[in-house]
Every structure is written in structure tokens, then in C-alpha cells.
Coordinates of N, CA and C in Angstrom, one line a residue:
M18 N 14.7 2.1 19.4 CA 13.7 1.2 19.1 C 13.9 0.5 17.8
Q19 N 13.7 -0.8 17.8 CA 13.9 -1.5 16.5 C 12.6 -1.4 15.7
L20 N 12.8 -1.3 14.4 CA 11.7 -1.2 13.5 C 10.8 -2.5 13.4
D21 N 11.3 -3.6 13.8 CA 10.5 -4.8 13.8 C 9.7 -5.0 15.0
Q22 N 9.7 -4.0 15.9 CA 8.9 -4.1 17.1 C 7.4 -3.6 16.9
P23 N 6.4 -4.5 17.1 CA 5.1 -4.2 16.9 C 4.7 -2.9 17.8
L24 N 3.7 -2.2 17.4 CA 3.3 -1.0 18.1 C 2.6 -1.5 19.4
S25 N 2.9 -0.9 20.5 CA 2.1 -1.1 21.7 C 0.8 -0.4 21.6
E26 N -0.2 -0.7 22.5 CA -1.5 -0.1 22.5 C -1.2 1.5 22.7
K27 N -0.3 1.9 23.6 CA 0.0 3.3 23.7 C 0.6 4.0 22.5
E28 N 1.4 3.3 21.8 CA 2.0 3.8 20.5 C 0.9 3.9 19.4
F29 N 0.0 2.9 19.4 CA -1.0 2.9 18.4 C -1.9 4.1 18.6
D30 N -2.2 4.4 19.9 CA -3.0 5.6 20.2 C -2.2 6.8 19.9
E31 N -1.0 6.8 20.0 CA -0.1 8.0 19.7 C -0.3 8.3 18.2
L32 N -0.1 7.4 17.4 CA -0.2 7.5 15.9 C -1.5 7.9 15.5
D33 N -2.5 7.3 16.1 CA -3.9 7.6 15.8 C -4.2 9.0 16.1
S34 N -3.7 9.5 17.3 CA -4.0 10.9 17.7 C -3.4 11.9 16.7
F35 N -2.2 11.6 16.2 CA -1.5 12.5 15.4 C -2.3 12.5 14.0
L36 N -2.6 11.4 13.5 CA -3.3 11.4 12.2 C -4.6 12.2 12.3
L37 N -5.3 12.2 13.4 CA -6.5 12.9 13.6 C -6.4 14.3 14.1
S38 N -5.2 14.7 14.3 CA -4.9 16.0 14.9 C -5.0 17.2 13.8
D39 N -5.1 18.3 14.2 CA -5.1 19.5 13.3 C -3.8 19.6 12.6
R40 N -2.7 19.1 13.1 CA -1.3 19.1 12.4 C -1.1 18.1 11.3
S41 N -2.1 17.3 11.2 CA -2.1 16.4 10.0 C -3.1 17.0 8.9
P42 N -2.8 16.8 7.6 CA -3.6 17.4 6.5 C -5.1 16.8 6.7
E43 N -6.1 17.6 6.2 CA -7.5 17.2 6.3 C -7.6 15.9 5.7
D44 N -6.9 15.5 4.7 CA -7.2 14.2 3.9 C -6.2 13.1 4.4
A45 N -5.5 13.3 5.5 CA -4.7 12.2 6.0 C -5.4 11.0 6.3
M46 N -4.8 9.8 6.1 CA -5.4 8.6 6.5 C -5.6 8.4 7.9
T47 N -6.8 7.7 8.2 CA -7.1 7.3 9.6 C -6.3 6.0 9.7
M48 N -6.3 5.4 11.0 CA -5.6 4.2 11.2 C -6.1 3.0 10.5
D49 N -7.5 2.9 10.3 CA -8.0 1.7 9.5 C -7.7 1.9 8.1
I50 N -7.8 3.1 7.5 CA -7.5 3.2 6.1 C -6.0 3.0 5.9
L51 N -5.1 3.5 6.8 CA -3.7 3.3 6.7 C -3.4 1.8 6.8
H52 N -4.0 1.1 7.6 CA -3.8 -0.4 7.7 C -4.1 -1.1 6.3
G53 N -5.2 -0.7 5.8 CA -5.6 -1.3 4.5 C -4.5 -0.9 3.4
Y54 N -4.2 0.3 3.4 CA -3.1 0.8 2.5 C -1.8 0.1 2.6
L55 N -1.3 0.0 3.8 CA -0.1 -0.7 4.0 C -0.2 -2.2 3.6
T56 N -1.3 -2.8 3.8 CA -1.5 -4.2 3.5 C -1.4 -4.4 2.0
A57 N -2.0 -3.6 1.2 CA -1.9 -3.7 -0.2 C -0.5 -3.6 -0.7
I58 N 0.2 -2.7 -0.1 CA 1.6 -2.5 -0.5 C 2.4 -3.7 0.0
A59 N 2.2 -4.3 1.1 CA 2.9 -5.4 1.7 C 2.8 -6.7 0.9
I60 N 1.5 -6.9 0.4 CA 1.2 -8.2 -0.2 C 1.1 -8.1 -1.7
G61 N 1.2 -7.0 -2.3 CA 0.9 -6.8 -3.7 C 2.0 -7.2 -4.7
P62 N 1.8 -6.8 -5.9 CA 2.7 -7.4 -7.0 C 4.1 -6.8 -7.1
E63 N 4.3 -5.6 -6.5 CA 5.7 -5.0 -6.5 C 6.1 -4.4 -5.1
T64 N 7.3 -4.5 -4.9 CA 8.0 -3.8 -3.8 C 7.9 -2.3 -4.1
I65 N 7.4 -1.5 -3.2 CA 7.3 -0.1 -3.3 C 8.0 0.5 -2.1
M66 N 9.0 1.4 -2.4 CA 9.8 2.0 -1.4 C 9.0 3.0 -0.7
P67 N 9.3 3.2 0.7 CA 8.7 4.2 1.5 C 8.6 5.6 1.1
A68 N 9.7 6.0 0.4 CA 9.8 7.3 -0.1 C 8.6 7.7 -1.1
E69 N 8.2 6.7 -1.7 CA 7.0 6.8 -2.6 C 5.7 6.8 -1.8
W70 N 5.5 5.7 -1.0 CA 4.1 5.5 -0.5 C 3.8 6.3 0.7
L71 N 4.9 6.8 1.4 CA 4.6 7.6 2.6 C 3.9 8.9 2.3
K72 N 4.2 9.5 1.1 CA 3.5 10.8 0.8 C 2.0 10.6 0.7
K73 N 1.5 9.6 0.2 CA 0.1 9.3 0.1 C -0.6 9.1 1.5
V74 N 0.1 8.9 2.6 CA -0.5 8.7 3.8 C -1.1 10.1 4.2
W75 N -0.5 11.2 3.8 CA -0.9 12.6 4.2 C -2.0 13.1 3.2
G76 N -2.3 12.5 2.1 CA -3.2 13.1 1.1 C -2.7 12.9 -0.3
K77 N -3.5 13.3 -1.2 CA -3.3 13.1 -2.6 C -2.5 14.2 -3.3
E78 N -2.4 15.4 -2.7 CA -1.8 16.5 -3.3 C -0.4 16.7 -2.7
E79 N 0.5 17.3 -3.4 CA 1.9 17.6 -2.9 C 1.9 18.5 -1.7
T80 N 0.8 19.4 -1.7 CA 0.8 20.2 -0.5 C 0.3 19.7 0.7
D81 N -0.2 18.5 0.7 CA -0.7 17.7 1.9 C 0.6 17.2 2.7
V82 N 1.0 17.9 3.5 CA 2.1 17.6 4.4 C 1.8 17.9 5.9
P83 N 2.3 17.0 6.8 CA 2.0 17.3 8.2 C 2.8 18.4 8.8
K84 N 2.4 19.1 9.8 CA 3.0 20.2 10.5 C 3.6 19.6 11.8
F85 N 4.9 19.1 11.7 CA 5.5 18.6 12.9 C 6.1 19.8 13.7
K86 N 6.1 19.5 15.0 CA 6.6 20.6 15.9 C 8.1 20.7 15.8
H87 N 8.8 19.5 15.5 CA 10.3 19.6 15.4 C 10.6 18.3 14.8
E88 N 12.0 18.2 14.4 CA 12.5 17.1 13.7 C 12.3 15.7 14.5
K89 N 12.4 15.9 15.8 CA 12.3 14.7 16.7 C 10.9 14.1 16.6
E90 N 9.9 15.0 16.5 CA 8.5 14.5 16.4 C 8.3 13.8 15.0
E91 N 8.9 14.4 14.0 CA 8.8 13.8 12.6 C 9.4 12.5 12.6
Q92 N 10.6 12.3 13.2 CA 11.3 11.0 13.2 C 10.4 10.0 14.0
R93 N 9.7 10.5 15.1 CA 8.9 9.6 15.9 C 7.7 9.0 15.1
I94 N 7.0 9.9 14.5 CA 5.8 9.6 13.7 C 6.1 8.7 12.6
L95 N 7.2 8.9 11.8 CA 7.6 8.1 10.7 C 8.0 6.7 11.2
E96 N 8.7 6.7 12.4 CA 9.1 5.4 12.9 C 7.9 4.6 13.2
L97 N 6.8 5.2 13.8 CA 5.6 4.5 14.1 C 4.9 4.0 12.9
I98 N 4.9 4.7 11.8 CA 4.3 4.3 10.6 C 5.0 3.1 10.1
M99 N 6.4 3.2 10.0 CA 7.3 2.1 9.5 C 7.1 0.8 10.3
R100 N 7.0 1.0 11.6 CA 6.8 -0.3 12.5 C 5.4 -0.9 12.2
F101 N 4.4 0.0 12.0 CA 3.1 -0.4 11.6 C 3.1 -1.2 10.4
M102 N 3.8 -0.8 9.4 CA 4.0 -1.5 8.1 C 4.8 -2.8 8.3
N103 N 5.8 -2.8 9.1 CA 6.7 -3.9 9.3 C 5.8 -5.1 10.1
E104 N 4.9 -4.7 10.9 CA 4.1 -5.6 11.6 C 3.2 -6.3 10.6
V105 N 2.7 -5.6 9.6 CA 2.0 -6.3 8.5 C 2.8 -7.2 7.8
L106 N 3.9 -6.8 7.4 CA 4.9 -7.6 6.5 C 5.3 -8.9 7.3
V107 N 5.8 -8.8 8.5 CA 6.1 -9.9 9.3 C 5.0 -10.9 9.5
T108 N 3.8 -10.4 9.8 CA 2.6 -11.3 10.0 C 2.4 -12.2 8.8
F109 N 2.4 -11.6 7.6 CA 2.2 -12.3 6.4 C 3.3 -13.3 6.1
E110 N 4.5 -12.9 6.4 CA 5.7 -13.8 6.2 C 5.7 -15.0 7.1
V111 N 5.3 -14.8 8.4 CA 5.4 -15.8 9.4 C 4.2 -16.6 9.6
A112 N 3.0 -15.9 9.6 CA 1.7 -16.6 9.9 C 0.6 -15.8 9.2
P113 N 0.4 -15.9 7.9 CA -0.5 -15.1 7.1 C -2.0 -15.3 7.6
K114 N -2.2 -16.6 8.0 CA -3.6 -16.9 8.4 C -4.0 -16.2 9.7
E115 N -3.0 -15.7 10.5 CA -3.2 -14.9 11.7 C -3.4 -13.5 11.5
F116 N -3.3 -13.0 10.3 CA -3.4 -11.6 10.0 C -4.8 -11.1 10.3
E117 N -5.0 -10.0 11.0 CA -6.3 -9.4 11.4 C -6.4 -8.0 10.8
P118 N -7.2 -7.8 9.8 CA -7.3 -6.4 9.3 C -8.0 -5.6 10.4
L119 N -7.7 -4.2 10.3 CA -8.2 -3.3 11.3 C -9.5 -2.8 10.8
F120 N -10.5 -3.6 11.1 CA -11.9 -3.3 10.7 C -12.6 -2.6 11.9
V121 N -13.6 -1.8 11.6 CA -14.4 -1.2 12.6 C -15.6 -1.9 13.1
E122 N -15.9 -1.9 14.3 CA -17.1 -2.6 14.9 C -18.2 -1.7 15.1
H123 N -19.4 -2.1 14.9 CA -20.6 -1.2 15.2 C -21.8 -2.1 15.5
E124 N -22.7 -1.4 16.2 CA -23.8 -2.1 16.6 C -25.0 -1.9 15.7
H125 N -25.7 -3.0 15.3 CA -26.8 -2.9 14.4 C -27.9 -3.8 14.8
E126 N -29.0 -3.3 15.2 CA -30.1 -4.1 15.6 C -29.7 -5.3 16.6
G127 N -29.0 -4.9 17.6 CA -28.6 -5.7 18.6 C -27.4 -6.7 18.3
Q128 N -26.8 -6.5 17.1 CA -25.7 -7.3 16.7 C -24.4 -6.4 16.6
T129 N -23.3 -7.1 17.0 CA -22.0 -6.5 16.7 C -21.5 -6.8 15.4
L130 N -21.5 -5.9 14.5 CA -21.0 -6.2 13.1 C -19.7 -5.5 12.8
I131 N -19.0 -5.9 11.7 CA -17.7 -5.3 11.4 C -18.0 -4.6 10.0
D132 N -17.3 -3.4 9.9 CA -17.5 -2.6 8.8 C -16.0 -2.4 8.1
A133 N -15.8 -3.0 7.0 CA -14.4 -3.0 6.4 C -14.3 -2.0 5.4
E134 N -15.3 -1.0 5.3 CA -15.2 -0.1 4.0 C -14.0 0.8 4.1
A135 N -13.7 1.5 5.2 CA -12.6 2.3 5.3 C -11.2 1.6 5.0
W136 N -11.1 0.4 5.6 CA -9.9 -0.4 5.4 C -9.8 -0.7 3.9
C137 N -10.9 -1.1 3.2 CA -10.8 -1.4 1.9 C -10.5 -0.1 0.9
W138 N -11.0 1.0 1.4 CA -10.6 2.4 0.7 C -9.1 2.4 0.7
G139 N -8.5 2.2 1.9 CA -7.0 2.3 2.0 C -6.3 1.2 1.1
F140 N -6.9 0.0 1.2 CA -6.3 -1.1 0.3 C -6.3 -0.7 -1.2
W141 N -7.5 -0.1 -1.6 CA -7.6 0.4 -2.9 C -6.7 1.5 -3.3
E142 N -6.4 2.4 -2.4 CA -5.3 3.5 -2.5 C -3.9 2.9 -2.7
G143 N -3.6 1.7 -2.0 CA -2.4 1.0 -2.2 C -2.2 0.3 -3.6
M144 N -3.4 -0.2 -4.0 CA -3.5 -0.7 -5.3 C -3.2 0.4 -6.4
E145 N -3.7 1.5 -6.2 CA -3.6 2.7 -7.2 C -2.1 3.1 -7.4
L146 N -1.2 2.7 -6.5 CA 0.2 3.0 -6.7 C 0.8 2.2 -7.9
R147 N 0.1 1.0 -8.1 CA 0.6 0.2 -9.3 C -0.7 -0.5 -9.9
P148 N -1.6 0.3 -10.4 CA -2.9 -0.3 -10.8 C -2.7 -1.4 -11.9
G149 N -1.9 -1.2 -13.0 CA -1.8 -2.2 -14.0 C -1.1 -3.5 -13.5
S150 N -0.3 -3.4 -12.5 CA 0.4 -4.6 -12.0 C -0.5 -5.6 -11.3
W151 N -1.7 -5.1 -10.9 CA -2.7 -6.0 -10.2 C -3.5 -6.8 -11.2
D152 N -3.4 -6.5 -12.5 CA -4.2 -7.2 -13.4 C -4.1 -8.7 -13.4
P153 N -2.9 -9.3 -13.2 CA -2.8 -10.8 -13.2 C -3.8 -11.5 -12.3
I154 N -4.0 -10.9 -11.1 CA -4.9 -11.7 -10.1 C -6.4 -11.5 -10.6
W155 N -6.7 -10.2 -11.0 CA -8.1 -10.0 -11.5 C -8.4 -11.0 -12.6
E156 N -7.5 -11.3 -13.4 CA -7.6 -12.0 -14.7 C -7.5 -13.6 -14.4
S157 N -7.0 -13.9 -13.3 CA -6.7 -15.3 -13.0 C -7.9 -16.0 -12.6
E158 N -7.7 -17.4 -12.3 CA -8.8 -18.3 -11.8 C -9.2 -18.0 -10.3
V159 N -8.3 -17.2 -9.7 CA -8.6 -16.8 -8.3 C -9.1 -15.3 -8.2
G160 N -9.5 -14.8 -9.3 CA -9.9 -13.4 -9.3 C -11.0 -13.1 -8.3
D161 N -11.9 -14.0 -8.0 CA -13.0 -13.8 -7.1 C -12.5 -13.4 -5.7
L162 N -11.3 -13.7 -5.4 CA -10.7 -13.4 -4.0 C -10.7 -11.9 -3.8
M163 N -10.7 -11.1 -4.9 CA -10.6 -9.7 -4.9 C -12.0 -8.9 -4.8
R164 N -13.1 -9.8 -5.0 CA -14.4 -9.1 -5.2 C -14.8 -8.4 -3.9
P165 N -14.6 -8.9 -2.6 CA -15.0 -8.0 -1.5 C -14.3 -6.7 -1.5
I166 N -12.9 -6.7 -1.9 CA -12.2 -5.5 -1.9 C -12.8 -4.5 -2.9
Y167 N -13.1 -5.0 -4.1 CA -13.8 -4.3 -5.1 C -15.1 -3.6 -4.6
L168 N -15.9 -4.5 -4.1 CA -17.2 -4.0 -3.6 C -17.2 -2.9 -2.6
L169 N -16.3 -3.1 -1.6 CA -16.2 -2.2 -0.4 C -15.3 -1.1 -0.7
G170 N -14.3 -1.2 -1.6 CA -13.3 -0.2 -1.8 C -13.3 0.6 -2.9
A171 N -13.8 0.2 -4.0 CA -13.7 0.9 -5.4 C -14.6 2.1 -5.3
D172 N -14.2 3.1 -6.0 CA -14.9 4.5 -6.1 C -16.3 4.2 -6.6
E173 N -16.4 3.4 -7.6 CA -17.7 3.1 -8.3 C -17.9 1.6 -8.4
I174 N -19.1 1.2 -8.2 CA -19.5 -0.2 -8.4 C -20.9 -0.1 -9.2
E175 N -21.3 -1.3 -9.7 CA -22.5 -1.4 -10.5 C -23.7 -1.1 -9.5
E176 N -24.8 -0.5 -10.1 CA -26.0 -0.2 -9.3 C -26.6 -1.4 -8.7
E177 N -26.5 -2.5 -9.4 CA -27.2 -3.7 -8.8 C -26.3 -4.3 -7.7
E178 N -25.1 -3.8 -7.6 CA -24.2 -4.3 -6.5 C -24.3 -3.5 -5.3
L179 N -25.0 -2.4 -5.3 CA -25.1 -1.5 -4.2 C -25.7 -2.2 -2.9
P180 N -26.8 -3.0 -3.1 CA -27.4 -3.6 -1.9 C -26.5 -4.5 -1.1
L181 N -25.4 -5.0 -1.8 CA -24.4 -5.9 -1.0 C -23.6 -5.1 -0.1
V182 N -23.4 -3.8 -0.3 CA -22.6 -3.0 0.6 C -23.4 -2.0 1.5
E183 N -24.7 -1.7 1.1 CA -25.6 -0.8 1.8 C -26.2 -1.5 3.0
D184 N -26.4 -2.8 2.8 CA -27.0 -3.6 3.9 C -25.9 -3.9 4.9
P185 N -26.0 -3.5 6.2 CA -25.0 -3.7 7.1 C -24.6 -5.3 7.4
V186 N -25.6 -6.1 7.3 CA -25.3 -7.6 7.5 C -24.6 -8.1 6.3
K187 N -25.0 -7.7 5.1 CA -24.3 -8.2 3.9 C -22.9 -7.7 3.9
A188 N -22.7 -6.4 4.3 CA -21.4 -5.8 4.2 C -20.5 -6.5 5.3
H189 N -21.1 -7.0 6.4 CA -20.3 -7.7 7.4 C -19.8 -9.0 6.9
K190 N -20.7 -9.7 6.2 CA -20.3 -10.9 5.5 C -19.2 -10.8 4.5
L191 N -19.3 -9.7 3.7 CA -18.1 -9.4 2.8 C -16.8 -9.1 3.6
A192 N -16.9 -8.5 4.7 CA -15.7 -8.2 5.5 C -15.1 -9.6 6.0
Q193 N -16.0 -10.5 6.4 CA -15.5 -11.8 6.8 C -14.9 -12.5 5.7
E194 N -15.5 -12.4 4.5 CA -15.0 -13.1 3.3 C -13.6 -12.6 2.9
L195 N -13.5 -11.2 3.0 CA -12.3 -10.5 2.7 C -11.2 -11.0 3.6
E196 N -11.4 -11.0 4.8 CA -10.4 -11.5 5.8 C -9.9 -12.9 5.5
A197 N -10.8 -13.7 5.3 CA -10.5 -15.1 4.8 C -9.7 -15.2 3.6
N198 N -9.9 -14.2 2.7 CA -9.3 -14.3 1.3 C -7.8 -13.8 1.3
L199 N -7.5 -12.9 2.3 CA -6.2 -12.2 2.4 C -4.9 -13.2 2.2
P200 N -5.0 -14.2 3.0 CA -3.8 -15.2 2.9 C -3.6 -15.7 1.5
A201 N -4.7 -16.0 0.8 CA -4.6 -16.6 -0.5 C -4.1 -15.5 -1.5
I202 N -4.5 -14.2 -1.3 CA -4.1 -13.2 -2.1 C -2.6 -13.0 -2.0
Y203 N -2.1 -13.0 -0.8 CA -0.8 -13.0 -0.5 C 0.1 -14.0 -1.1
K204 N -0.5 -15.3 -1.0 CA 0.1 -16.5 -1.6 C 0.2 -16.4 -3.1
F205 N -0.8 -15.8 -3.7 CA -0.8 -15.6 -5.3 C 0.4 -14.7 -5.6
W206 N 0.7 -13.7 -4.9 CA 1.8 -12.7 -5.3 C 3.2 -13.1 -4.9
V207 N 3.3 -14.1 -3.9 CA 4.7 -14.5 -3.5 C 5.6 -14.8 -4.6
P208 N 5.3 -15.7 -5.6 CA 6.2 -16.1 -6.6 C 6.3 -15.0 -7.7
R209 N 5.3 -14.1 -7.7 CA 5.2 -13.2 -8.9 C 5.8 -11.8 -8.5
R210 N 6.0 -11.6 -7.2 CA 6.3 -10.2 -6.7 C 7.6 -9.7 -7.4
K211 N 7.6 -8.5 -7.8 CA 8.8 -7.9 -8.4 C 9.5 -7.0 -7.4
P212 N 10.8 -7.0 -7.5 CA 11.6 -6.1 -6.6 C 11.4 -4.7 -6.9
A213 N 11.7 -3.8 -6.1 CA 11.6 -2.3 -6.3 C 12.5 -1.8 -7.5
V214 N 12.0 -1.0 -8.2 CA 12.7 -0.5 -9.4 C 13.2 0.9 -9.1
E215 N 14.5 1.1 -9.2 CA 15.1 2.3 -8.9 C 15.4 3.1 -10.1
T216 N 15.2 4.3 -10.2 CA 15.6 5.2 -11.3 C 16.9 5.7 -11.2
V217 N 17.9 5.3 -12.1 CA 19.2 5.8 -12.0 C 19.4 7.0 -12.9
K218 N 19.9 8.1 -12.2 CA 20.1 9.3 -12.9 C 21.4 9.3 -13.5
R219 N 21.5 9.7 -14.8 CA 22.8 9.7 -15.6 C 23.5 10.9 -15.1
E220 N 24.7 10.8 -14.6 CA 25.5 11.9 -14.1 C 26.4 12.5 -15.3
E221 N 26.7 11.8 -16.3 CA 27.4 12.4 -17.5 C 26.5 12.4 -18.7
P222 N 26.8 13.4 -19.5 CA 26.0 13.5 -20.8 C 26.1 12.2 -21.7
K223 N 25.0 11.8 -22.3 CA 25.0 10.7 -23.1 C 26.0 10.9 -24.3
V224 N 26.7 9.7 -24.6 CA 27.7 9.8 -25.7 C 27.0 9.7 -27.0
G225 N 27.2 10.6 -27.9 CA 26.6 10.5 -29.2 C 27.3 9.6 -30.2
R226 N 26.6 9.3 -31.2 CA 27.2 8.2 -32.2 C 28.4 8.7 -32.8
N227 N 28.6 10.1 -33.0 CA 29.7 10.6 -33.6 C 30.9 11.2 -32.6
D228 N 30.6 11.0 -31.4 CA 31.6 11.3 -30.4 C 32.6 10.3 -30.2
D229 N 33.8 10.7 -29.7 CA 34.8 9.6 -29.4 C 34.3 8.7 -28.4
C230 N 34.5 7.4 -28.6 CA 34.2 6.3 -27.6 C 34.8 6.5 -26.3
P231 N 34.0 6.5 -25.2 CA 34.7 6.6 -23.9 C 35.6 5.5 -23.5
C232 N 35.6 4.4 -24.3 CA 36.5 3.3 -24.0 C 38.0 3.7 -24.1
G233 N 38.3 4.8 -24.8 CA 39.7 5.2 -25.0 C 40.3 4.6 -26.3
S234 N 39.6 4.0 -27.2 CA 40.1 3.4 -28.3 C 40.6 4.4 -29.5
G235 N 39.9 5.6 -29.3 CA 40.2 6.7 -30.3 C 39.2 6.6 -31.5
K236 N 38.4 5.6 -31.5 CA 37.5 5.4 -32.6 C 36.2 6.3 -32.2
K237 N 35.3 6.6 -33.3 CA 34.1 7.1 -33.0 C 33.2 6.1 -32.3
F238 N 32.3 6.6 -31.5 CA 31.5 5.6 -30.7 C 30.7 4.7 -31.6
K239 N 30.1 5.2 -32.6 CA 29.3 4.3 -33.5 C 30.1 3.2 -34.2
K240 N 31.3 3.5 -34.5 CA 32.2 2.5 -35.1 C 32.8 1.5 -34.1
C241 N 33.2 2.1 -33.0 CA 33.8 1.2 -32.0 C 32.6 0.3 -31.4
H242 N 31.5 0.9 -31.1 CA 30.4 0.1 -30.6 C 29.9 -0.9 -31.6
G243 N 29.8 -0.5 -32.9 CA 29.3 -1.3 -33.9 C 30.2 -2.5 -34.1
A244 N 31.6 -2.3 -34.1 CA 32.5 -3.3 -34.2 C 32.4 -4.4 -33.1
D245 N 32.2 -3.9 -31.8 CA 32.0 -4.8 -30.8 C 30.8 -5.7 -30.9
T246 N 29.7 -5.1 -31.4 CA 28.4 -5.9 -31.5 C 28.5 -6.8 -32.7
A247 N 29.2 -6.5 -33.7 CA 29.3 -7.3 -34.9 C 30.0 -8.6 -34.6
E248 N 30.9 -8.6 -33.6 CA 31.7 -9.9 -33.5 C 30.9 -10.9 -32.9

């Protein structure tokens, strides 16, 4: 199966069932939280490698790990998550205005409303992977684009803002506003997005200033290096 293949309805349910099962940690993300989380990673300020963000899918603690029956099942679940992520990435790259967040629908006084709170919690978790890197959009002239995500996803908001999220109709309008804002948030980061940063481990001990220079000149490192930089 190619990783750029969107999840079928059956595969979506398969991943959903595993995340909700007893073999996933208690704090594992649900599908709507996961979708918000992946969206933040996909459209945000930095490329983040799966080795880093996958761990947070299962919880915040190092001990939060799923109990796979066997290696084949592990590969299968990870493949489904990666394809779920790639579906988000491809949609924004090809047709950002067609992106549909995975919001929950519920009935309220005869109306079908959408609830984006869980999705925004996930988006906020994705932002927390690189909190300082998101500052440019908050501080820019388009900072208001992020307001629905803040109101619905932040751990704490101002007391006077609570009615905006506690009223189902107002929360529904915030969700609609959020969905409309996502293409512009993506557009903001496209020219600013940083590539993934890899940590390179030094295999050999660092050369001291009084050690022989590794270039083979026979000089002490400080003199050889100093002569090179003086030229």
C-alpha cells in the first residue's frame, strides 16, 4: 500500500477502533484530536519528523505506548497514521480550500451544530511541539486567524471569553470561522516554513586547541586553525 493513498472508510474505522481500544494508552488521541494534531504539524512553521510527533499520539508520558499484538499490527497502525497525515499534507498542497477538519456534529435544540473543541485541542498539541516558532503569525497582521483555535483549543482563556465557547451556537460559528481560516494560515507559513533540523552526533572526540591538527600538518590545532582563519 502506498503512503499517499487516502484512508478508506473501513481503514478509518480500523484506526479509530485501535485508538479507542484497551491496547492504546488511556491518553491516546481520538481521531478528531489526531486530525487537528496532524494539521498543525502539516501546515505549521517547521517540518517535524514522525519519530518526534508519533510519540505524542499515544500520550504525554514516555510510558504511554500501545500494546501491539505483533510487529505486523504495529506496522499496520503506523502506516494508517502516516497515510492519515499524508492526506492532510496533500490536500493543503493541492487544494487547501477543500480541506475539511474532522469536527464532531451534535444536535442542539433541533439544529445540527459542529463542535471543533477536540480538533482544536489536537491542533494546540501540535503547536506545543514548537511553541515559540508560532510567534510570527500571532504577532502578525493576520494574527486574528488564530483566534478560534485559541478560544477552542487553549488550556486557559480569559473569563470574559468563556461565553464564546460555552454557548453551542457561538462555538459552532467559531468552528466555521476556523475552517475558513485554515487555508490562509497555511498560506502564511508556506514561504516561512523551516526544514527539519537533524541532530548530528559527533562520532569522534572533539579536537582540543593544544592537540595535533587532524589535517595532518603536524601543527597544533590552535595554530593551524588560527593561521587558516587569519589569511
